[in-house]
Short mmCIF file of C-alpha atoms in Angstrom, two decimals:
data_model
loop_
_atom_site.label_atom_id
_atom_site.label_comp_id
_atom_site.label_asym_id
_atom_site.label_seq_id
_atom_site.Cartn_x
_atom_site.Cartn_y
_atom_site.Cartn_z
CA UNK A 22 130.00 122.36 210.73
CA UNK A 23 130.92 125.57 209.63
CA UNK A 24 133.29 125.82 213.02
CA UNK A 25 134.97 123.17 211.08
CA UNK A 26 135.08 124.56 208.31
CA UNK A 27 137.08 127.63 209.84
CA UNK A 28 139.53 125.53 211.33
CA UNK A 29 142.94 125.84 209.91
CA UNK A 30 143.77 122.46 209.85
CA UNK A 31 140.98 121.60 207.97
CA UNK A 32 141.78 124.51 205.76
CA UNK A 33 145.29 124.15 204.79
CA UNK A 34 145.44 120.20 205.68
CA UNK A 35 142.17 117.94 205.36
CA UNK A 36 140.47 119.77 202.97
CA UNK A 37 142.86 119.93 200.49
CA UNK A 38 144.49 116.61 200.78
CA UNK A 39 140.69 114.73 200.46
CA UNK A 40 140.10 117.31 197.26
CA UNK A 41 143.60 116.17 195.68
CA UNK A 42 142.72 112.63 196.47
CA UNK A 43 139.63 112.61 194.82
CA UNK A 44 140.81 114.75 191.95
CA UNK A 45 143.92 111.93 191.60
CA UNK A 46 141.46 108.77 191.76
CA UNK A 47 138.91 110.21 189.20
CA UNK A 48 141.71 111.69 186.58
CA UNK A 49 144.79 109.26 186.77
CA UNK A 50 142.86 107.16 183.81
CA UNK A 51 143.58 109.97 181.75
CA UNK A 52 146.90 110.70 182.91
CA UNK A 53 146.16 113.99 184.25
CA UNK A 54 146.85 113.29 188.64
CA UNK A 55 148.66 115.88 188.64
CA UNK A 56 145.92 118.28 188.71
CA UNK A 57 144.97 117.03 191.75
CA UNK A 58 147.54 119.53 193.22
CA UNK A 59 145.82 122.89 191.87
CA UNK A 60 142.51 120.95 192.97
CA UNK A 61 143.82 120.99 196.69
CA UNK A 62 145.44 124.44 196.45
CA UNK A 63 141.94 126.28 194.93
CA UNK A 64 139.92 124.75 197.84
CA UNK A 65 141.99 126.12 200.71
CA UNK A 66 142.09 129.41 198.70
CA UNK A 67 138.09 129.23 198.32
CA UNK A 68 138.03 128.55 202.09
CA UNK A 69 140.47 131.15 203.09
CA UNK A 70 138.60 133.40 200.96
CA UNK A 71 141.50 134.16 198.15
CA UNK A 72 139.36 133.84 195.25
CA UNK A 73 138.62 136.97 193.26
CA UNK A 74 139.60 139.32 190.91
CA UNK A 75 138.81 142.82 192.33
CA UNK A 76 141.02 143.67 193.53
CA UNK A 77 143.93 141.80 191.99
CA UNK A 78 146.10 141.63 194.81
CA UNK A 79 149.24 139.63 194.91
CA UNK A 80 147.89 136.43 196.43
CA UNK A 81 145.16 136.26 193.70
CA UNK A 82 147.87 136.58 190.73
CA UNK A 83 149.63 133.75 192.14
CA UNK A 84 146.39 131.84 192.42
CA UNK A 85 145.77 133.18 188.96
CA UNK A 86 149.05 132.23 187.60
CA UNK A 87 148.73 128.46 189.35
CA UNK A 88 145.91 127.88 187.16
CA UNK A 89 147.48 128.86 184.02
CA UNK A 90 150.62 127.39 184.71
CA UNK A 91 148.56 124.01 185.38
CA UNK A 92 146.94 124.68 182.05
CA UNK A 93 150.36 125.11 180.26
CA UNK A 94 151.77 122.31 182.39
CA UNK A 95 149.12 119.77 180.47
CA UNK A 96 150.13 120.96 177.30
CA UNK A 97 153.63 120.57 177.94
CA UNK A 98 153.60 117.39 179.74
CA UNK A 99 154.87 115.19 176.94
CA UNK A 100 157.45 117.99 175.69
CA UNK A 101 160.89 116.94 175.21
CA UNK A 102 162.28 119.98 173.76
CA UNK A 103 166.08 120.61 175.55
CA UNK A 104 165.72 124.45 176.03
CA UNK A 105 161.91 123.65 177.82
CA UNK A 106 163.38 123.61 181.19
CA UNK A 107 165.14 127.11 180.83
CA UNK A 108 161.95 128.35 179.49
CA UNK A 109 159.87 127.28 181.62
CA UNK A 110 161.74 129.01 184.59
CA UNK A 111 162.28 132.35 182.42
CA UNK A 112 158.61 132.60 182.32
CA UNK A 113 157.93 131.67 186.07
CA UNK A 114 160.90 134.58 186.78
CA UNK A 115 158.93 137.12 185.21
CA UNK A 116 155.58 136.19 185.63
CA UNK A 117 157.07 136.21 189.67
CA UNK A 118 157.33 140.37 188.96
CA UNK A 119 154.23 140.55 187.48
CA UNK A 120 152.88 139.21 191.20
CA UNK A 121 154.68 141.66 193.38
CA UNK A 122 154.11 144.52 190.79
CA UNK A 123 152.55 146.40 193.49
CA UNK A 124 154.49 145.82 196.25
CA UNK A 125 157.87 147.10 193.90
CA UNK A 126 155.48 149.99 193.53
CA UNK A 127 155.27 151.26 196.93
CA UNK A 128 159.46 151.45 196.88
CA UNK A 129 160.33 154.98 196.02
CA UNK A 130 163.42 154.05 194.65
CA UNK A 131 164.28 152.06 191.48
CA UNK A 132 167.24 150.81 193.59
CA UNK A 133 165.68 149.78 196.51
CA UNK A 134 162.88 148.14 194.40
CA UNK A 135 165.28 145.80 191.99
CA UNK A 136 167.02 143.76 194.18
CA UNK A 137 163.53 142.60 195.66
CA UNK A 138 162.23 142.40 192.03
CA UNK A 139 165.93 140.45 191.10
CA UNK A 140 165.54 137.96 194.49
CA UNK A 141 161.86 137.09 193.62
CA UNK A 142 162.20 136.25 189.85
CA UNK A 143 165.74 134.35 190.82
CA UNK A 144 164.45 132.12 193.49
CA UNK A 145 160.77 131.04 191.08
CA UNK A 146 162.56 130.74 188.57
CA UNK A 147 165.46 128.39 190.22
CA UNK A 148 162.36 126.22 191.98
CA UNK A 149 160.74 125.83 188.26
CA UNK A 150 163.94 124.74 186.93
CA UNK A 151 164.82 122.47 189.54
CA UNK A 152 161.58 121.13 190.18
CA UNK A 153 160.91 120.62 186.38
CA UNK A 154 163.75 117.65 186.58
CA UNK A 155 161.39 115.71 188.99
CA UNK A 156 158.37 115.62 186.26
CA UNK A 157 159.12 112.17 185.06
CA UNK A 158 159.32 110.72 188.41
CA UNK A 159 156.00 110.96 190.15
CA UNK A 160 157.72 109.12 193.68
CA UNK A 161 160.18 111.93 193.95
CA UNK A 162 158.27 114.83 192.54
CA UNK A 163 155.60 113.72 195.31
CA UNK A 164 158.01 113.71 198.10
CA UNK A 165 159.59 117.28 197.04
CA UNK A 166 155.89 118.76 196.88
CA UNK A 167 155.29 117.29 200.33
CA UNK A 168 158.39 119.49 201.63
CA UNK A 169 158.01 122.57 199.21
CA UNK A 170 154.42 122.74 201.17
CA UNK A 171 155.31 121.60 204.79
CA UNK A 172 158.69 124.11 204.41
CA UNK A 173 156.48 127.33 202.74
CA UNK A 174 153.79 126.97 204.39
CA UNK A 175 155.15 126.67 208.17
CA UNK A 176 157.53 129.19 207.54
CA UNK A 177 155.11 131.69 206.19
CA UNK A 178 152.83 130.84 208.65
CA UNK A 179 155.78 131.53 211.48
CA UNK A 180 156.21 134.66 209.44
CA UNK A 181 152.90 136.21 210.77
CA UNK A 182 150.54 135.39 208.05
CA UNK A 183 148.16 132.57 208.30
CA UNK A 184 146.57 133.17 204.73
CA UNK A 185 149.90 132.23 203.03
CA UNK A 186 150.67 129.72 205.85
CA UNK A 187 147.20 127.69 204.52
CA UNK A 188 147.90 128.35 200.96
CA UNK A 189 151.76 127.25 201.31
CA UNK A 190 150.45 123.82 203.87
CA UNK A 191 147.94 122.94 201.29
CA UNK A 192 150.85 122.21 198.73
CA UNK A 193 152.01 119.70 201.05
CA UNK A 194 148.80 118.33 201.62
CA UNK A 195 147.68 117.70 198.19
CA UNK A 196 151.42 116.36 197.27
CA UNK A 197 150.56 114.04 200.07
CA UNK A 198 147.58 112.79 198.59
CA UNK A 199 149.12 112.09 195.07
CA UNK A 200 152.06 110.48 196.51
CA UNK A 201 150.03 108.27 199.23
CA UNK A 202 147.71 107.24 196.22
CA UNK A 203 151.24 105.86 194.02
CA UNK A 204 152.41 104.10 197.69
CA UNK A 205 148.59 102.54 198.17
CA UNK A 206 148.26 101.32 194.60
CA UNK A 207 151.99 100.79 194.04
CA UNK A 208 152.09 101.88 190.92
CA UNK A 209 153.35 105.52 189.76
CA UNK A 210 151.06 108.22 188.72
CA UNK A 211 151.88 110.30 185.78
CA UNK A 212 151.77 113.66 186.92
CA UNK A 213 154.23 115.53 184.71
CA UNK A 214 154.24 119.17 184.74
CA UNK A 215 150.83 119.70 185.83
CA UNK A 216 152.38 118.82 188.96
CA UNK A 217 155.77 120.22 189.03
CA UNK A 218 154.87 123.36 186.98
CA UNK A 219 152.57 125.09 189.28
CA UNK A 220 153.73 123.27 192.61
CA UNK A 221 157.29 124.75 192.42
CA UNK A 222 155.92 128.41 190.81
CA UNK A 223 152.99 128.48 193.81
CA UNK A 224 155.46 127.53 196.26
CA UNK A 225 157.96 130.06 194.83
CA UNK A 226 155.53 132.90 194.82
CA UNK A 227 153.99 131.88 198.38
CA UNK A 228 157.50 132.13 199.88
CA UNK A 229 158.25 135.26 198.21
CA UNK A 230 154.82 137.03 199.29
CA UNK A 231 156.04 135.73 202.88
CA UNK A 232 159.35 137.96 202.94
CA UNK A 233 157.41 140.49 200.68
CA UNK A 234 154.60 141.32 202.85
CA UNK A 235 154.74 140.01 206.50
CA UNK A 236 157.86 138.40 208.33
CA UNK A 237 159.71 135.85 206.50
CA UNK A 238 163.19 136.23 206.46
CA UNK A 239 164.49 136.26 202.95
CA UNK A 240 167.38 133.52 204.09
CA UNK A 241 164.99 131.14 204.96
CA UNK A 242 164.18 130.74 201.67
CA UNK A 243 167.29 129.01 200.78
CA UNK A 244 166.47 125.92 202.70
CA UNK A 245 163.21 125.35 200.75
CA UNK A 246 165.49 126.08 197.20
CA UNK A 247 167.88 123.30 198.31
CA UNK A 248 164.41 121.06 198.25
CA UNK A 249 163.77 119.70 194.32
CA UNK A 250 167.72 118.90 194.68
CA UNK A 251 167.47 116.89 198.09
CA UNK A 252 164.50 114.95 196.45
CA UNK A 253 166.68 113.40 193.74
CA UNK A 254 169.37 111.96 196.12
CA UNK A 255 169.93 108.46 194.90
CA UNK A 256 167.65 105.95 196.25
CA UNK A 257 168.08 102.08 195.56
CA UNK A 258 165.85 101.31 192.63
CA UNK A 259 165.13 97.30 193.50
CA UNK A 260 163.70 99.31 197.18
CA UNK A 261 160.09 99.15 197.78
CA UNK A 262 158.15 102.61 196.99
CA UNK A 263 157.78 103.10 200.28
CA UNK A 264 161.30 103.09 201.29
CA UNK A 265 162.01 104.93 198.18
CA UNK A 266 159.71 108.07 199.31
CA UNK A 267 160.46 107.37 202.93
CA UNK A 268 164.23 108.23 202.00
CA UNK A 269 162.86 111.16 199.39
CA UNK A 270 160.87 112.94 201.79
CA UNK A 271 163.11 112.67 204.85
CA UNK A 272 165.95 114.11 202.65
CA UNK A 273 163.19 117.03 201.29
CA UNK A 274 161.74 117.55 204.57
CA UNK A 275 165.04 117.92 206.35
CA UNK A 276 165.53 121.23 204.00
CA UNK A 277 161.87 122.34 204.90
CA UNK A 278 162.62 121.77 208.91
CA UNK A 279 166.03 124.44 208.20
CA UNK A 280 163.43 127.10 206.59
CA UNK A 281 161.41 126.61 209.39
CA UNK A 282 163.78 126.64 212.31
CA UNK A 283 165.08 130.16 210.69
CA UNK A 284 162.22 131.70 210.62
CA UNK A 285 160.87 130.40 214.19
CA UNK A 286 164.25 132.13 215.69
CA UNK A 287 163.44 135.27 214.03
CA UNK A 288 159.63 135.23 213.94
CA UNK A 289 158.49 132.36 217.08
CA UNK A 290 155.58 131.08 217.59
CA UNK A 291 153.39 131.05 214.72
CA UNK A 292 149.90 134.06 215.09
CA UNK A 293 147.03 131.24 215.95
CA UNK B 236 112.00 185.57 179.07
CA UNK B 237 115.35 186.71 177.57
CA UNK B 238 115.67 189.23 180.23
CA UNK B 239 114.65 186.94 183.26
CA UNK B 240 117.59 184.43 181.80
CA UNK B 241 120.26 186.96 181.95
CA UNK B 242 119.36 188.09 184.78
CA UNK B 243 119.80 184.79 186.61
CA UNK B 244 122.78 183.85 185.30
CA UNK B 245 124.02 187.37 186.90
CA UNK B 246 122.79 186.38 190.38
CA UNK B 247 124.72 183.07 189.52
CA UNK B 248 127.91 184.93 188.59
CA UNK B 249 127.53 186.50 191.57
CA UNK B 250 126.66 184.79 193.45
CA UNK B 251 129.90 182.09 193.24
CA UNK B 252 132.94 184.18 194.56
CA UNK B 253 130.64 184.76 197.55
CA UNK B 254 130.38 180.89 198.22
CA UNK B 255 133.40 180.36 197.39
CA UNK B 256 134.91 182.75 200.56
CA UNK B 257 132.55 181.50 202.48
CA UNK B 258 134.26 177.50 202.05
CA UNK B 259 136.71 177.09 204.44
CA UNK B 260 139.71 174.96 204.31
CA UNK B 261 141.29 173.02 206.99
CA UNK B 262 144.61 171.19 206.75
CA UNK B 263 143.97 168.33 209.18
CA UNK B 264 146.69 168.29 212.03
CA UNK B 265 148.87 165.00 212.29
CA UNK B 266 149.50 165.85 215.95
CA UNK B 267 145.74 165.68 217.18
CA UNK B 268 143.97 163.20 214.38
CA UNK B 269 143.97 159.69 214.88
CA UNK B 270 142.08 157.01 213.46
CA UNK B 271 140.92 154.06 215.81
CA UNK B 272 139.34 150.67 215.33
CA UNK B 273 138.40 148.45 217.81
CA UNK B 274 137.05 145.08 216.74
CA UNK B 275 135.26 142.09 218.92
CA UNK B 276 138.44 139.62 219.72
CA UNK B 277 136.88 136.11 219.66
CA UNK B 278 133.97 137.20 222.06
CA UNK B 279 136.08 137.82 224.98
CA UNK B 280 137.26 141.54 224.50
CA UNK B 281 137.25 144.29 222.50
CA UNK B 282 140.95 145.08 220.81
CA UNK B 283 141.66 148.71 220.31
CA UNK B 284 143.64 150.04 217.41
CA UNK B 285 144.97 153.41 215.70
CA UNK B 286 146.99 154.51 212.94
CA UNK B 287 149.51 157.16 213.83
CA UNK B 288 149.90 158.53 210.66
CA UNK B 289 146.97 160.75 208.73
CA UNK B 290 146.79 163.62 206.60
CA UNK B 291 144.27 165.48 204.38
CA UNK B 292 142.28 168.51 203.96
CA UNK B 293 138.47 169.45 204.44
CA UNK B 294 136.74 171.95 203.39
CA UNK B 295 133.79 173.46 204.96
CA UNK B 296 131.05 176.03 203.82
CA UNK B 297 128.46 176.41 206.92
CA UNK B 298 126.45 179.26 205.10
CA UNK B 299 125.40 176.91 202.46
CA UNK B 300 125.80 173.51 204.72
CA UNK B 301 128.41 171.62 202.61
CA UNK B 302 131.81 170.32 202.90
CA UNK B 303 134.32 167.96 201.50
CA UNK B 304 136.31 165.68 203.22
CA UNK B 305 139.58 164.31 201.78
CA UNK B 306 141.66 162.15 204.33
CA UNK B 307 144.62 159.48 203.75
CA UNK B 308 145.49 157.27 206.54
CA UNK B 309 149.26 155.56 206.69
CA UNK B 310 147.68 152.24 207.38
CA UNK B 311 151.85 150.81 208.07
CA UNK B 312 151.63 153.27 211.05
CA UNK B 313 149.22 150.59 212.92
CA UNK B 314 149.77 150.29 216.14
CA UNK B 315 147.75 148.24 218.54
CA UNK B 316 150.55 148.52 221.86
CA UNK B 317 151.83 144.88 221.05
CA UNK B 318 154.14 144.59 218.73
CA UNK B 319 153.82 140.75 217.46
CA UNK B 320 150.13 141.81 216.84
CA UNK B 321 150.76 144.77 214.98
CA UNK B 322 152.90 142.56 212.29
CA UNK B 323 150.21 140.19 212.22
CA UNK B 324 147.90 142.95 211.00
CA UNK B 325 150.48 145.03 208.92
CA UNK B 326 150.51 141.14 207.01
CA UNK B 327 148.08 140.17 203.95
CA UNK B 328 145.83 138.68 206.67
CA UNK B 329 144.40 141.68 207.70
CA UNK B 330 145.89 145.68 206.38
CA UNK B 331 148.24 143.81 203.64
CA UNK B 332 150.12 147.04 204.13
CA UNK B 333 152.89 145.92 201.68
CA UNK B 334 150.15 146.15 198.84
CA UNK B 335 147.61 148.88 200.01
CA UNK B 336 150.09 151.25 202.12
CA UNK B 337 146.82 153.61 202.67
CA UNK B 338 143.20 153.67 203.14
CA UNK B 339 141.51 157.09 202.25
CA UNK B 340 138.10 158.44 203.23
CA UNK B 341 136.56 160.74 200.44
CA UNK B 342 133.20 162.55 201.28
CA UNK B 343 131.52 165.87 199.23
CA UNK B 344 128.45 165.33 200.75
CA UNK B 345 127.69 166.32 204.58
CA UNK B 346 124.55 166.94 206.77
CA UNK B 347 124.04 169.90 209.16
CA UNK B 348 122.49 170.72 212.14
CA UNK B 349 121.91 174.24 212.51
CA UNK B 350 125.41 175.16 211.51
CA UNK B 351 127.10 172.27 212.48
CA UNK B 352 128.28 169.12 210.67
CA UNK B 353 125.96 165.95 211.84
CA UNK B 354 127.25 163.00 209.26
CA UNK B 355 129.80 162.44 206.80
CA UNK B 356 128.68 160.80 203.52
CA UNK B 357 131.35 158.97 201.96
CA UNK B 358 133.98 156.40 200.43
CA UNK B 359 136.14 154.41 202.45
CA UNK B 360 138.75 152.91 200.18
CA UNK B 361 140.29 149.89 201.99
CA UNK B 362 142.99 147.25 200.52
CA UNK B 363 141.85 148.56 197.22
CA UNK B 364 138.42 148.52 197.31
CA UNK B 365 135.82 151.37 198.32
CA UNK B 366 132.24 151.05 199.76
CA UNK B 367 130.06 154.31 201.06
CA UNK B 368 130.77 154.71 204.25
CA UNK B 369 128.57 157.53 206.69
CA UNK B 370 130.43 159.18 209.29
CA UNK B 371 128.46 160.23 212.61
CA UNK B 372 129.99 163.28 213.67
CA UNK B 373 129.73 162.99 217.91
CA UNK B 374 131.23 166.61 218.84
CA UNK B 375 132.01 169.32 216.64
CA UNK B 376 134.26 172.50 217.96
CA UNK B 377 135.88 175.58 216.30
CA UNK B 378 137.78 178.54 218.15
CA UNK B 379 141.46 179.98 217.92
CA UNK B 380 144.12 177.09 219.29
CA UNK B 381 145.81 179.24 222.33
CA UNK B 382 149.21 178.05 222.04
CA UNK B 383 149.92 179.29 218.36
CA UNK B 384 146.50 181.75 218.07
CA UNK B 385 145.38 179.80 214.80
CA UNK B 386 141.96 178.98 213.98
CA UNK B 387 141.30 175.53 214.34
CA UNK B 388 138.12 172.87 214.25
CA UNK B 389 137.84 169.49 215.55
CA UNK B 390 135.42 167.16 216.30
CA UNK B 391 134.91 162.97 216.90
CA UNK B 392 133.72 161.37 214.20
CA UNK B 393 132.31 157.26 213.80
CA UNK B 394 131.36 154.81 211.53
CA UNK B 395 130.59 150.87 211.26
CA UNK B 396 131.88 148.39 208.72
CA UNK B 397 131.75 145.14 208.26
CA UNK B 398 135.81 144.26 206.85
CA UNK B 399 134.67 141.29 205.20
CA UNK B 400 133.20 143.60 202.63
CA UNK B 401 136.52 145.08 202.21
CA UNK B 402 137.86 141.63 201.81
CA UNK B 403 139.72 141.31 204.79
CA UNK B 404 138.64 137.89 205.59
CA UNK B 405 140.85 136.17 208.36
CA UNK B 406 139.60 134.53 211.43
CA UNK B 407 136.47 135.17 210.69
CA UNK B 408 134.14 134.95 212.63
CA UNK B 409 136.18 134.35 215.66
CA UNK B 410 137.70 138.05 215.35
CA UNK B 411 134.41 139.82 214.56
CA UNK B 412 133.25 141.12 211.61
CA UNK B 413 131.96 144.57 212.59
CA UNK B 414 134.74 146.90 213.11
CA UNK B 415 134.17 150.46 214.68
CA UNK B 416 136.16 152.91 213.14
CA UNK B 417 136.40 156.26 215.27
CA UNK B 418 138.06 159.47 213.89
CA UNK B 419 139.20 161.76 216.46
CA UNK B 420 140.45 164.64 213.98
CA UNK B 421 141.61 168.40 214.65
CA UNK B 422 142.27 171.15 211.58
CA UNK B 423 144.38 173.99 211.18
CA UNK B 424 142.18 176.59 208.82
CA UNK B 425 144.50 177.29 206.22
#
C-alpha cells in the first residue's frame, strides 16, 4: 500500500483527482466546487511531503498563498467590482516576490536580482488576470485548469524537479475532476474564483519556482501564459458540453504540449 | 574567605592568556577538504557524492581538550560525475540550492583521546534547518606540509543522518534515507 502511495502517478494524478472529486460532489450544494481544486493540490503536497512551516521555503509560501487565495477567492466570488480583475493580479504579482524572496536573496546584485523579481510578478500576475475572465464559466475555466496543470507540471517535471512536477500535475488532475463532474451531470458547477484564483496563482508560482530553482527554461513559460486565452476561443453554444470542453481543452492543451516540447529539447527526459 | 576569593580569581586571570595561546587556529584548505555523501540508490548501489567547494576555520586547544569547528559547504558545487544527476539534486527535490546555497557544520564541543580529537559534537544546518550532528573523527594528523613548510592538520571525519529529518523528502524510500556524510578535511594553522 504504501508502495502505492509513493508512486508518482498516484501522487500528482489519482490522488488528487479522487480528493477534488469528492470535495466537488459533497460542496457543489453550496456552491463552493471550486475548492475541490486546493483539495487536490494539498493532498499531493501532504504526499510529497510539502506541508510545513519551518522552514518556509518557497514551495510552502506558494502552498501557503493557495490557501489564502482560495479563502479570498470565496469571498470574492460574487464580486462585480470593474477594477477586481486588476487587483486581483496586482496582489498575485507581489505576493509572487514574496515567494522567491529568498532565492532574489542569494543574487548579489540588485540588477541581476530584478529582472527575475520583474519576470515572476509579470507572468502571476498576467495568469490571474487572464484566468480571472474564465470564473463565470465553469466548462472553460475547467478545461484551462486541465492545461495550466498538464503544461506546469510536465514541464517542471522535464525541468529536473519531480516535487514541482506533482504539485504542477495535480492542478490538472483536480481541474479534471471538476470539469468531468459538469460533463457527467451536465450541468455547470459554480466554481468562481475559488477556482480560478488560486489555480492560475499556483500554477504561476509552480512555473516560476521551475525556472527559479531547477531547469525550466524561462521561454517555456510563454506557452502556458497563452493558456486562459486559448480556453475562451469561441465554441458553438447550441454544442453539447462535451464538444464544448473537447474543443476548450484541445485548444488549452495545445499551448501546454509547446511548454512542454521546449523544455524536453532543452531539459529531455524527465528525472524518474 | 576574602583572601582565598582573590586569590582565585588571580589564578583565573592568569590563567586565560595561557589557554588562549595554547588554542590553535586552522584555516581549513579548499584544495584538500571535501565533503562526501553517499546514499543507498534504490537498493541496488551506493551513489557517491561531494561538494567541491568548503571553507571555515577550527580551532583547537589539545592542552585543555577543546576545539571549535566552524565549516560552510557551497552545496551548488555538488558534483556526483553525471551531470543530469547533479541538476536533479542542485533542484528543490533534494539540495534546493537556489534557496539554501550552503549547509554549515558548527561544533564547540569535541572529545579527545589522549591528545587527539575522537568526535565532533555538533549542528548540521541543512536547507534551513539544523539537528546535532556527532562527527567520528577516523584519522587525525599534524606536521609541517613539505611543499610550502606550513604547519598543517588533517584528518577524516564521519557522520550519519537520516535527510528526511532535514526535510529532504524525495523518492523516499526508494533512494534511502540514511545518508553517510564523510569529511575528508586538511588546515593550514594560521
Amino acid at each position: 500500500m504504501q508502495e502505492l502511495l509513493n508512486h508518482p502517478a498516484v501522487q500528482g494524478g489519482v490522488a488528487p483527482f479522487i480528493a477534488a472529486l469528492i470535495a466537488a460532489i459533497v460542496l457543489r450544494r453550496w456552491n463552493l466546487a471550486g475548492l475541490a481544486l486546493i483539495a487536490g493540490f494539498i493532498v499531493t503536497a501532504f504526499m510529497v511531503g510539502s506541508i510545513g512551516i519551518e522552514p518556509l521555503t518557497a514551495t510552502r509560501k506558494a502552498i501557503l498563498l493557495g490557501v489564502l487565495a482560495t479563502l479570498l477567492g470565496v469571498a470574492l466570488n460574487k464580486s462585480t467590482w470593474r477594477f477586481m480583475r486588476a487587483t486581483l493580479a496586482c496582489v498575485g504579482g507581489l505576493a509572487s516576490i514574496w515567494v522567491i524572496w529568498r532565492i532574489l536573496q542569494q543574487h548579489n546584485e540588485f540588477l541581476t536580482a530584478l529582472p527575475w523579481a520583474v519576470g515572476t510578478a509579470s507572468y502571476v500576475g498576467w495568469l490571474v488576470f487572464w484566468s480571472d475572465r474564465l470564473h463565470s464559466n465553469p466548462v472553460r475555466a475547467g478545461s484551462a485548469g486541465v492545461a495550466l496543470g498538464v503544461g506546469t507540471g510536465v514541464a517542471a517535471l522535464f525541468g529536473s524537479s519531480v516535487m514541482l512536477g506533482l504539485l504542477g500535475m495535480s492542478l490538472g488532475a483536480a481541474s479534471g475532476a471538476v470539469l468531468l463532474l459538469q460533463l457527467l451531470s451536465k450541468q455547470s458547477l459554480s466554481c468562481g474564483r475559488s477556482f480560478t484564483l488560486p489555480l492560475s496563482l499556483l500554477a504561476g508560482l509552480v512555473g516560476c519556482l521551475g525556472v527559479l530553482s531547477a531547469s525550466l527554461p524561462w521561454y517555456a513559460l510563454m506557452a502556458i501564459a497563452a493558456i486562459p486565452s486559448a480556453a475562451q476561443i469561441p465554441v458553438p453554444q447550441k454544442s453539447s458540453m462535451w464538444l464544448q470542453s473537447l474543443q476548450l481543452s484541445a485548444a488549452a492543451l495545445l499551448c501546454a504540449a509547446g511548454a512542454i516540447y521546449l523544455t524536453w529539447r532543452v531539459t529531455g527526459a524527465p528525472p524518474i | 574567605m576574602k583572601r582565598s576569593s582573590l586569590f582565585s580569581a588571580l589564578l583565573i586571570s592568569a590563567s586565560l592568556p595561557l589557554s588562549a595561546l595554547a588554542a590553535e587556529t586552522y584555516k581549513v584548505d579548499p584544495a584538500h577538504t571535501y565533503p562526501h555523501f553517499s546514499i543507498s540508490h534504490l537498493g541496488f548501489s551506493t551513489m557517491h557524492g561531494r561538494f567541491d567547494k568548503t571553507s571555515g576555520t577550527i580551532t583547537l586547544d589539545r592542552a585543555a581538550k577543546k576545539g571549535t569547528v566552524d565549516i560552510t559547504v557551497d552545496t551548488r558545487s555538488l558534483t556526483t560525475g553525471f551531470a543530469k544527476r547533479d541538476k536533479d539534486l542542485r533542484s528543490p527535490d533534494f539540495f534546493n540550492v537556489a534557496e539554501f546555497p550552503t549547509m554549515t557544520y558548527k561544533a564547540d564541543s569535541m572529545t579527545f583521546k589522549g591528545d587527539t580529537p575522537a568526535t565532533v559534537n555538533g549542528s548540521l544546518t541543512l536547507l534551513g534547518v539544523t539537528k546535532p550532528v556527532k562527527l567520528t573523527i577516523d584519522s587525525f594528523h599534524c606536521g609541517i606540509f613539505p611543499m610550502n613548510k606550513k604547519a598543517k592538520c588533517g584528518a577524516n571525519a564521519s557522520a550519519d543522518i537520516k535527510r528526511s529529518n532535514f526535510g529532504m523528502k524525495t523518492f523516499l524510500p526508494g533512494i534511502g534515507d540514511d545518508v553517510k556524510l564523510a569529511f575528508e578535511i586538511e588546515a593550514y594553522k594560521e
